[in-house]
Amino acid sequence: MRAEGGRSGKRRQRIGVMGGTFDPIHYGHLVTAEAARHEFRLEQVIFVPSGRPPHKRPEEITDAKHRYTMTVLATLTNPHFDVSRVDIDRPGVTYTIDTISDLRALYGPEAELYFITGADALLEIVSWKDAERLVSMCQFIGATRPGYSLDQLEQNLGPLYRRYRRSFHFLEVPALAISSTEIRRRVRTGSPIRYLVPETVAFYIAKNRLYLEGN
Ligand code: ATP
Ligand code: MG
């Protein structure tokens, strides 16, 4: 069925889902979400800060309260951006299959969900819990830097990609070598983070004395 719907003219709701640890959220995340919204004509992009990511120890990540608040502050000025607590409020480790199931229940069976992720993270998809069921439940937008080899990526995605080819989309985002790891390192070593994160997020980090130690 086409996204525009049938004769009724009613278009299916198109929702972007941007999952992440957001420890902290930065302009790489925001630019990618806005580009995806525009390119794929999404009505909304929902940022979903994770509860406990499977690959990180609980003590390695900042309290969900702070990560959630920074995500709200960063998305405040975009009327198409929203933040969901589904992953934070669900106990235990966060799996993307649960995120998508919860949002599917919220937006109904007709909504088209687009999970937005860095292309490198797409490669991990085969190791995600219930990868096949997940791929059948939503579309994927893999953000790449311009010039990134898509051939290589497609090869590495393997059989699941070939079976669900139509569920995978790619989006070139202008080179943004920003990562939360780098932001945390900069705060720890006293380097500026201005213009790498929204001003409100920089103020929040300073006020709450986040990232002064650790990784
Ligand atoms: P960390 O360095 O702690 O791993 P991160 O910067 O990768 O943090 P995450 O919260 O892990 O941020 O990422 C959330 C999502 O955003 C992932 O899908 C990731 O691939 C994507 N992402 C992260 N940084 C960028 C960026 N600079 N440009 C585009 N996408 C990004
Ligand atoms: Mg990451």
XYZ file of C-alpha atoms in Angstrom, residues 7 11 13-14 19-20 42 52 54 67 72 81 86 88 90 93 99-100 103-104 126 131 151 158 167 179 208 211:
28
model
C -8.991 6.833 -2.731
C -2.410 9.429 4.377
C 0.778 8.747 9.741
C 4.558 8.676 9.328
C 16.465 5.814 19.944
C 19.699 6.429 21.804
C 7.680 12.442 8.666
C 19.557 0.426 30.315
C 22.278 -4.023 26.637
C 19.367 12.151 29.927
C 13.520 17.523 26.287
C 10.108 16.731 17.752
C 8.608 4.349 27.126
C 12.950 4.795 30.643
C 10.054 0.005 31.260
C 17.411 -3.724 29.683
C 10.479 0.277 21.966
C 8.839 -0.330 18.602
C 5.133 2.912 20.071
C 3.152 0.713 17.697
C 21.469 -8.750 13.089
C 15.867 -8.872 14.597
C 27.909 -1.315 -1.014
C 23.587 -9.933 5.080
C 12.369 -1.721 4.707
C 29.642 11.792 19.486
C 24.355 19.541 37.369
C 30.668 14.341 33.057
